XYZ file of C-alpha atoms in Angstrom:
139
model
C 0.000 0.000 0.000
C 1.382 3.363 -0.886
C 1.909 5.870 1.870
C -0.179 8.982 1.181
C 1.752 11.627 -0.725
C 2.768 14.792 1.065
C 1.475 18.158 -0.186
C 4.461 18.943 -2.421
C 4.790 15.341 -3.609
C 1.110 15.448 -4.592
C 1.582 18.765 -6.428
C 4.480 17.268 -8.408
C 2.707 13.968 -9.114
C -0.436 15.816 -10.198
C 1.565 17.416 -12.980
C 3.278 14.173 -13.954
C -0.112 12.425 -14.110
C -1.852 15.264 -15.963
C 0.839 15.727 -18.567
C 1.118 11.950 -19.079
C 4.548 12.190 -20.675
C 8.160 12.256 -19.488
C 8.837 15.542 -17.665
C 11.912 17.360 -16.409
C 12.480 19.040 -13.071
C 12.603 22.391 -14.917
C 9.145 21.863 -16.459
C 7.594 20.971 -13.105
C 9.404 23.871 -11.414
C 8.133 26.421 -13.936
C 4.569 25.201 -13.549
C 4.738 25.151 -9.746
C 6.193 28.676 -9.709
C 2.925 29.956 -11.180
C 1.270 29.313 -7.819
C 4.125 29.429 -5.272
C 7.701 30.458 -4.738
C 9.870 27.345 -4.876
C 13.511 26.544 -5.598
C 14.808 24.264 -8.341
C 16.672 22.170 -5.757
C 13.470 21.623 -3.782
C 11.639 20.259 -6.822
C 14.682 18.178 -7.766
C 14.784 16.659 -4.257
C 11.038 15.890 -4.305
C 11.304 14.222 -7.704
C 14.318 12.214 -6.559
C 12.368 11.142 -3.466
C 9.421 10.109 -5.646
C 11.840 8.068 -7.736
C 13.306 6.409 -4.634
C 9.778 5.593 -3.393
C 8.849 4.022 -6.733
C 6.284 6.606 -7.856
C 8.253 7.643 -10.954
C 10.953 6.138 -13.112
C 13.585 8.281 -14.735
C 15.821 8.190 -17.752
C 18.802 10.367 -18.513
C 18.391 12.795 -21.383
C 21.432 14.963 -21.915
C 22.310 16.481 -18.537
C 18.841 16.037 -17.054
C 16.459 13.280 -16.086
C 13.024 12.788 -17.601
C 10.512 11.401 -15.090
C 7.479 9.247 -15.916
C 4.720 8.062 -13.573
C 4.837 4.375 -12.683
C 1.059 4.120 -12.142
C -2.036 6.256 -12.584
C -3.718 8.678 -10.211
C -6.758 6.384 -10.246
C -4.643 3.421 -9.113
C -3.158 5.553 -6.320
C -6.618 6.674 -5.143
C -7.924 3.100 -5.285
C -5.008 1.839 -3.192
C -5.631 4.542 -0.566
C -9.339 3.696 -0.399
C -8.616 -0.015 -0.161
C -6.123 0.510 2.658
C -8.538 2.731 4.588
C -11.318 0.176 4.197
C -9.041 -2.685 5.247
C -8.127 -0.822 8.454
C -11.755 -0.741 9.618
C -12.896 -3.151 12.306
C -16.317 -3.106 10.599
C -15.842 -2.859 6.823
C -19.583 -2.887 6.071
C -20.207 0.050 8.419
C -17.244 1.900 6.922
C -18.712 1.452 3.438
C -22.153 2.639 4.574
C -20.576 5.742 6.134
C -18.458 6.350 3.027
C -21.417 5.972 0.658
C -23.382 8.370 2.873
C -20.716 11.037 2.306
C -20.883 10.731 -1.480
C -22.472 13.285 -3.752
C -25.065 12.171 -6.295
C -22.415 12.328 -9.043
C -20.084 10.138 -6.987
C -22.862 7.586 -6.361
C -23.579 7.472 -10.093
C -19.862 6.918 -10.788
C -19.866 4.128 -8.189
C -22.910 2.478 -9.823
C -21.197 2.721 -13.219
C -18.040 1.142 -11.781
C -20.022 -1.706 -10.193
C -21.767 -2.408 -13.515
C -18.395 -2.515 -15.323
C -16.847 -4.860 -12.759
C -19.901 -7.138 -12.775
C -19.894 -7.224 -16.581
C -16.156 -7.957 -16.807
C -15.971 -10.317 -13.802
C -19.338 -12.011 -13.327
C -19.800 -13.992 -10.141
C -20.337 -17.731 -10.623
C -23.926 -18.855 -10.193
C -24.527 -20.183 -6.666
C -24.581 -23.982 -6.472
C -27.889 -25.533 -5.555
C -28.032 -26.957 -2.054
C -27.388 -30.693 -2.055
C -26.055 -30.667 -5.624
C -23.008 -32.729 -6.498
C -19.674 -31.021 -6.050
C -20.807 -28.765 -3.206
C -18.749 -30.609 -0.669
C -21.697 -32.442 0.899
C -20.745 -35.914 1.990
C -22.553 -38.827 0.416
C -24.098 -41.372 2.780
């Protein structure tokens, strides 16, 4: 399970995910500087840390690295939700509380996701009670 990203790590990864292409420290720096004052070395350190943590891979290009996301933002969010749910001592109650916090748009997205999963991974039909192969012992 990934550890949640810190504020600056999230700001950097947001750009890497949005741009969906190899990026340099300079590109991320210039974009971040539109909303905050930040040093090149700070962005370089954050991107190196993200590389060390396995969030991005990097390849040398000239005198700089180009960084690419290892997974998607959706996969990151899903892993965080799964970890939070797994930590609950009552997963069903946690889901009820979570669903209760959702907006109508979020509930519709959830219903769409459930339909996709059910279509792509249908559950096997339940075996009839007493049918062969259910593990019942013959007498």
